[in-house]
XYZ file of C-alpha atoms in Angstrom:
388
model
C 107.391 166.226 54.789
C 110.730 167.279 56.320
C 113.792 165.846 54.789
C 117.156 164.856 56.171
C 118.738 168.524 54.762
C 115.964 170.429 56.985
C 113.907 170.900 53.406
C 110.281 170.155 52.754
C 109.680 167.397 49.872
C 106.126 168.611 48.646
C 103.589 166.780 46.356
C 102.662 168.211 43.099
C 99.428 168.648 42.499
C 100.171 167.558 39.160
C 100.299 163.613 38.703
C 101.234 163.333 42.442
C 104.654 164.638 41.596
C 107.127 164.534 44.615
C 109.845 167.479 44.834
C 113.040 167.132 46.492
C 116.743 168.468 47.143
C 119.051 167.647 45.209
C 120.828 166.834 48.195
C 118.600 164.053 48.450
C 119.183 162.587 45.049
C 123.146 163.049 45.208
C 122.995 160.973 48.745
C 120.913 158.416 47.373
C 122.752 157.651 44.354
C 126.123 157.555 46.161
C 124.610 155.214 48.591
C 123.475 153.000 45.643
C 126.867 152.970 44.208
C 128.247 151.872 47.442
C 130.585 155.041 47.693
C 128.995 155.991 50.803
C 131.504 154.414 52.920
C 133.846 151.635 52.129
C 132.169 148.242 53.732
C 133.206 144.567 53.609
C 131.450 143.588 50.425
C 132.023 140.787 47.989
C 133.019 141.679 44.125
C 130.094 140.231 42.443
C 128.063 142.410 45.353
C 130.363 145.400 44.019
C 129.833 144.241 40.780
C 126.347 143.403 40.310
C 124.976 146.966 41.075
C 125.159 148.184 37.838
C 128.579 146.694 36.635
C 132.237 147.687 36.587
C 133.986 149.989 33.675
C 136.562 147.976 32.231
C 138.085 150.009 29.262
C 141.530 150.412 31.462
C 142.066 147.754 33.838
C 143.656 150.127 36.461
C 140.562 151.656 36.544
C 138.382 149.053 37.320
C 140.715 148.247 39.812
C 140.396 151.222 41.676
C 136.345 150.897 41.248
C 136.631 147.621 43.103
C 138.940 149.192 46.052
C 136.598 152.533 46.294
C 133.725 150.129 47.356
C 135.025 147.601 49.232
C 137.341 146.927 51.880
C 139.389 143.615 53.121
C 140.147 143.088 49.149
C 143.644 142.246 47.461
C 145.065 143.660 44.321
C 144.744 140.206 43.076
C 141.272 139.234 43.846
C 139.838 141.006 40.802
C 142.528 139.024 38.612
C 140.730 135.587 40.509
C 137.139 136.571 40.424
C 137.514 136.718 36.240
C 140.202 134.069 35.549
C 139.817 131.215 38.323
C 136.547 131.514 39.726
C 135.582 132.906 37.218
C 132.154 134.257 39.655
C 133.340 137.691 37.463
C 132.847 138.248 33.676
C 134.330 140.707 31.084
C 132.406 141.925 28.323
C 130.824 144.506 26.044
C 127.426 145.446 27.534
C 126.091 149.303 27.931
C 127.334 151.595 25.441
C 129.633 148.786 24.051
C 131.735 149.509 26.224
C 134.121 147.174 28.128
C 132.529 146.308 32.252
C 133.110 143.182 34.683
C 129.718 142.058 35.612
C 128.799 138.926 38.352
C 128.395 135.921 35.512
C 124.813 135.117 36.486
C 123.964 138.688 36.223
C 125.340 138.494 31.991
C 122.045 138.334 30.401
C 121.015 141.707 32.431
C 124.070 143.510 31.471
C 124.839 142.366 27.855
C 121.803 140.502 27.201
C 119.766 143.959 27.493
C 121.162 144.902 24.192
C 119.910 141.783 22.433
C 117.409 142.580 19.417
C 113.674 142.409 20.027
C 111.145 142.091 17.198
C 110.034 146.430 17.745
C 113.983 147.253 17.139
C 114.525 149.553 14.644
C 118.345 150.258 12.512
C 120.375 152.443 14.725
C 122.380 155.011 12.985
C 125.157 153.751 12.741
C 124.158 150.827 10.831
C 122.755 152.936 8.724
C 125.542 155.372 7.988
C 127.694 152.063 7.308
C 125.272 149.964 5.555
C 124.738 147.543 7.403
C 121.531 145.360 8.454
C 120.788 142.954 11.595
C 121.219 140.217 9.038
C 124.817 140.903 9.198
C 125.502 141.112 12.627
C 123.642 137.749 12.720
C 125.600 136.063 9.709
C 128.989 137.767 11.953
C 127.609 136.571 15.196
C 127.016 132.833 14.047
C 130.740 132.629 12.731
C 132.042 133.678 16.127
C 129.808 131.028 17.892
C 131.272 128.196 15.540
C 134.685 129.525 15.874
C 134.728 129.728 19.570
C 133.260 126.551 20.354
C 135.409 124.790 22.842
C 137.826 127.176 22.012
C 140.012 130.522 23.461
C 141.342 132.414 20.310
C 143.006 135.963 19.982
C 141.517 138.787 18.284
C 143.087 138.061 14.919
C 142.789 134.217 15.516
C 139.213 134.835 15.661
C 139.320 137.443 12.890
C 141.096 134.854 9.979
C 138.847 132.041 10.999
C 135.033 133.853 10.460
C 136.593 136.060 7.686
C 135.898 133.194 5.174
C 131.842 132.812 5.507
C 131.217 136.927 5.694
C 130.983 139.180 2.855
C 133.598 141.663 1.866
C 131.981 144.561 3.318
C 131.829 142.775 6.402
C 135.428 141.545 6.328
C 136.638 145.230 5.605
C 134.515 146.483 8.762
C 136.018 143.821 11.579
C 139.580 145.317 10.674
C 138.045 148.533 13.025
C 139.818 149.168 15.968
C 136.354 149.796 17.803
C 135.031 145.741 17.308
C 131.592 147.128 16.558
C 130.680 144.268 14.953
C 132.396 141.810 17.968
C 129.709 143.464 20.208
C 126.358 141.683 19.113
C 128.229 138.758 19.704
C 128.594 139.265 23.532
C 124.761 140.410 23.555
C 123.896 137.220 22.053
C 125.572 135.086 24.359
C 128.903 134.093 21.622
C 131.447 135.575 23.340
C 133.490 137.293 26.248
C 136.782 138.031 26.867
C 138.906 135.249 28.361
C 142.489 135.536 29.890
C 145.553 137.079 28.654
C 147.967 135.341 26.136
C 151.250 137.142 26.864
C 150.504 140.770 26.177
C 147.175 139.198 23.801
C 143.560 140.086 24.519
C 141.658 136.659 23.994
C 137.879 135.307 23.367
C 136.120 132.388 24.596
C 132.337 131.310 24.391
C 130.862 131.941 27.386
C 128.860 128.494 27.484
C 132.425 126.827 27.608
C 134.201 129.396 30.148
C 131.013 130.165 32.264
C 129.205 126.781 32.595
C 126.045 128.048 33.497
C 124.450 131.625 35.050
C 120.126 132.740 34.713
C 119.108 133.502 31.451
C 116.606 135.314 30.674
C 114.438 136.790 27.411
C 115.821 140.107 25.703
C 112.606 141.985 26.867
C 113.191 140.593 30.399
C 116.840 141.191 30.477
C 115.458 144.791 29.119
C 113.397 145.107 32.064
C 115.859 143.770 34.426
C 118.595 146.648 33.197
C 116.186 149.547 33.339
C 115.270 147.983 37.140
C 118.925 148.541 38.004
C 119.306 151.347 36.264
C 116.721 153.625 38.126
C 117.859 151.910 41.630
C 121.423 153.581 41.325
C 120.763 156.685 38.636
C 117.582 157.248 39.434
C 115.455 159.711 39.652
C 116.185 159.794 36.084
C 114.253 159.516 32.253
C 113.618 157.344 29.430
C 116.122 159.351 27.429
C 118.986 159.372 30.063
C 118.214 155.815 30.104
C 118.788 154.832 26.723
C 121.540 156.960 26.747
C 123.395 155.305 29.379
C 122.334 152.171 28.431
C 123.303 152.351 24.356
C 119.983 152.085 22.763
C 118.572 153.718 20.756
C 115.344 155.844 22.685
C 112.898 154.857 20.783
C 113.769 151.258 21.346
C 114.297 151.531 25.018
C 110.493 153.160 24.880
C 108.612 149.450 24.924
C 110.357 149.151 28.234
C 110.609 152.170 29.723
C 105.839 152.159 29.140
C 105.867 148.387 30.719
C 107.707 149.721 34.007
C 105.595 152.654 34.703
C 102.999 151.490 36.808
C 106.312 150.769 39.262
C 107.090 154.400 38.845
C 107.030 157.300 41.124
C 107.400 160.829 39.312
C 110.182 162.649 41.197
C 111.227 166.739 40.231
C 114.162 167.803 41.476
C 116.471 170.776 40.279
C 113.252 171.604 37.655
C 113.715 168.319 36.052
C 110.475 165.674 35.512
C 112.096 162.337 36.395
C 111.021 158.737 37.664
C 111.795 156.806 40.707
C 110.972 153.177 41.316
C 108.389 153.602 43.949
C 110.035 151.122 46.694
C 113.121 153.616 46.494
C 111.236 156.837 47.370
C 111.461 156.212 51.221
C 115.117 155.543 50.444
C 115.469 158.484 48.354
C 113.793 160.996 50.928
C 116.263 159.310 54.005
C 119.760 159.217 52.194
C 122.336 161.459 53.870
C 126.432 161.421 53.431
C 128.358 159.398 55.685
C 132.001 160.065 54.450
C 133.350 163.785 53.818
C 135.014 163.301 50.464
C 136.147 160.238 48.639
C 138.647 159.204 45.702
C 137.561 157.482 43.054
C 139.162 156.375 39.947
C 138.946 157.812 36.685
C 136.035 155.972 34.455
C 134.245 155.203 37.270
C 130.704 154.362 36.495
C 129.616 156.502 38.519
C 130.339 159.672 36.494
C 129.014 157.567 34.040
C 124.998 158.657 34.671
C 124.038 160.779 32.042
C 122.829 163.843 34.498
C 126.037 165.541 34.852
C 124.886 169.092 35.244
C 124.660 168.587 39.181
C 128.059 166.719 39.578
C 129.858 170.045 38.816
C 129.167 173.438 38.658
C 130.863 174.861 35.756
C 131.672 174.239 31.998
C 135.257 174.571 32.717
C 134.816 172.114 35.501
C 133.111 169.553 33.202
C 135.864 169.873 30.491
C 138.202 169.084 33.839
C 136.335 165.582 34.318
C 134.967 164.899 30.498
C 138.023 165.204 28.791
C 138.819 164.971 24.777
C 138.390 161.056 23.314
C 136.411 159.916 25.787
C 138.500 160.182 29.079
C 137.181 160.449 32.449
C 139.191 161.761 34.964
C 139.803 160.555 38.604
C 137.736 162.574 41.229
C 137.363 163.708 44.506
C 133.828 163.546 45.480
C 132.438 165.627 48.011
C 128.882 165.111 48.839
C 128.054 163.623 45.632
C 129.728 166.377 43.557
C 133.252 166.716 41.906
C 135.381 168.691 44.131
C 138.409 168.723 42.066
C 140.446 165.975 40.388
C 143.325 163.729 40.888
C 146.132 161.618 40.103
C 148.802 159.296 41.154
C 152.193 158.549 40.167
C 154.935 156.263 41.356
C 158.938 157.593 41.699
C 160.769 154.653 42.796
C 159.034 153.374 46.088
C 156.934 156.506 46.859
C 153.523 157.295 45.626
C 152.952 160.660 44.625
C 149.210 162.325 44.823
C 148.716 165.319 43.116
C 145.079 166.966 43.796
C 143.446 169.586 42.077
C 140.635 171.011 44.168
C 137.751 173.088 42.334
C 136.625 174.559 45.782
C 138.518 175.844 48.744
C 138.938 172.295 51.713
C 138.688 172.790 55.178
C 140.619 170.907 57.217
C 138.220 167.985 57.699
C 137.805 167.126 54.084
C 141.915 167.354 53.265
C 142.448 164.910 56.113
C 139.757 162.464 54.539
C 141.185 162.708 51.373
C 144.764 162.450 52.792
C 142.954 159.618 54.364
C 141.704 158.030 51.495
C 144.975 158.347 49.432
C 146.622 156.468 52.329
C 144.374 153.397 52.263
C 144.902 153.376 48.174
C 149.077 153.597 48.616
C 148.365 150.132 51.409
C 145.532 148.831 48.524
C 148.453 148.833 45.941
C 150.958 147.829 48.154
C 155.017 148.042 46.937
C 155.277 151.538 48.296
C 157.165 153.088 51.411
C 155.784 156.433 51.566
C 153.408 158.622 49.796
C 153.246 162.299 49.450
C 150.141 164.171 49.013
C 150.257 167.699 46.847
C 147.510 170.234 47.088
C 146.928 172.658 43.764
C 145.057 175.062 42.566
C 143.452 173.412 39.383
């Protein structure tokens, strides 16, 4: 079968395997991730693909405006705090994402406990059992109801029914046990309090949204999981995801009969088998595109085909967890980026990891144009070009 790149996708002989370009795989998932081309679509639509990273609030920001066009700096602020059609929580990884409220039990409910669980290691190492993060998890529930409390409100009120070990391990910077809590439907973050991170209980802020079962909301995650990383395996899933792999197994073996085994660049992957026409049609629409750093999607857990060196990598994985802004070309990193204000003038510095022609330096000169009018505030804006 003849692909959009001019390639053949053959069939395995071996458990009807289908190979194809990575070309094919790189289009696909940008088109998933709605980085294709920047449409009219609606945050929750933005949102609800497979969340949005919300560790640094300018960066989810700039998630929102890489997807979507026709949107305000302030409509992000609205979605969470007024409509509140938008919800910020701990979900994959633990990690901090906005996700569409009746889409909470697929992004945070997926890391609820189900009866084959095992201890991760960390629990473990600290000494810790599930009993715990249930005694923790109750106290937050009580304290929140009907309630919007700070960090260390919320910390001196559940201090008093927990154990000492427990009490020493909520002082950690890294609220690792604050994030059961969130999986278990307890808590999610609620608006500022001057410069104050605060907690509500989602029954009070939210109202109402679908719930489902952990093993559905399980199901559910790993669904929209392979529709935007895919091809991809159980391992990369659980990886991505934050469990541990041997308890994302269960529902990795229930999906498989939905599964279409995909190679591509020598790898054995999976494909959800409605996606494989998809898959085999993608193609680029846009030259190169900015997107912010921590967006989620450099967050897929098959990095060797986003760049092409080690040097490269350390250029977009950086120390502690950073992730860098990027230009993508094609699916790939093409070099990095970064913004800065002086007075009212934006300043965009990019660091190319390949030589541009002259049609991918006017989209990107392009696309750092429509982010200075996104942001707004600015007069002018000057574009540098270095070597990285």
């Amino acid at each position: 079968m003849k692909g959009r790149y001019g390639k053949i996708h053959e069939k395995s002989n071996r458990n009807h395997t289908v190979i194809v370009p990575t070309e094919n795989v790189l289009a696909f998932r940008v088109q998933r991730h709605n980085l294709d081309h920047r449409e009219a679509r609606a945050l929750t639509q933005v949102a609800a693909v497979c969340g949005i990273h919300a560790q640094v609030t300018s960066a989810a920001l700039g998630q929102f405006w890489a997807r979507t066009r026709a949107m305000g700096p302030e409509d992000m602020h609205d979605g969470l705090w007024k409509q509140r059609s938008l919800v910020k929580t701990w979900c994959m990884r633990g990690t901090l994402h906005i996700v569409p409220k009746d889409d909470l039990d697929i992004f945070a409910g997926a890391r609820r406990r189900v009866s084959t669980d095992r201890e991760t290691q960390w629990m473990k190492y600290v000494g810790i059992s599930y009993s715990d993060f249930d005694a923790v998890t109750h106290a937050i529930r009580d304290a929140l109801e009907g309630k919007t409390l700070t960090r260390l409100e919320l910390l001196e009120k559940i201090s008093k029914c927990l154990r000492p070990k427990l009490r020493l391990l909520l002082k950690s910077s890294w609220n690792e046990l604050l994030h059961p809590a969130s999986y278990e439907r307890a808590l999610c973050f609620g608006p500022q309090r001057g410069g104050e991170t605060t907690f509500v209980s989602p029954k009070s802020w939210l109202k109402s949204w679908r719930h489902l079962t952990p093993e559905e909301s399980r199901v559910a995650l790993l669904e929209r999981y392979l529709s935007v990383y895919g091809p991809s395996d159980r391992l990369e899933f659980a990886a991505w995801a934050g469990l541990d792999p041997v308890n994302a197994k269960p529902t990795w073996e229930s999906m498989l009969d939905r599964m279409i085994e995909v190679a591509y660049c020598g790898r054995r992957t999976w494909l959800l088998k409605d996606d494989l026409d998809p898959l085999l049609g993608s193609e680029f629409r846009d030259p190169a595109r900015l997107i912010p750093n921590f967006d989620v999607y450099l967050a897929g857990r098959d990095r060797r085909v986003l760049t092409s060196s080690k040097e490269e990598h350390k250029r977009v994985y950086r120390e502690a967890g950073w992730v860098s802004a990027v230009v993508l070309v094609q699916g790939r990193v093409g070099g990095v980026w970064s913004v800065r204000s002086q007075k009212d003038k934006l300043l965009f510095n990019i660091e190319p990891f390949v030589k541009f022609g002259s049609d991918f330096r006017t989209s990107v000169e392009e696309e750092a144009e429509a982010y200075a009018h996104f942001l707004g505030g600015v007069s002018d804006l000057n574009v540098l070009w270095s070597r990285s």
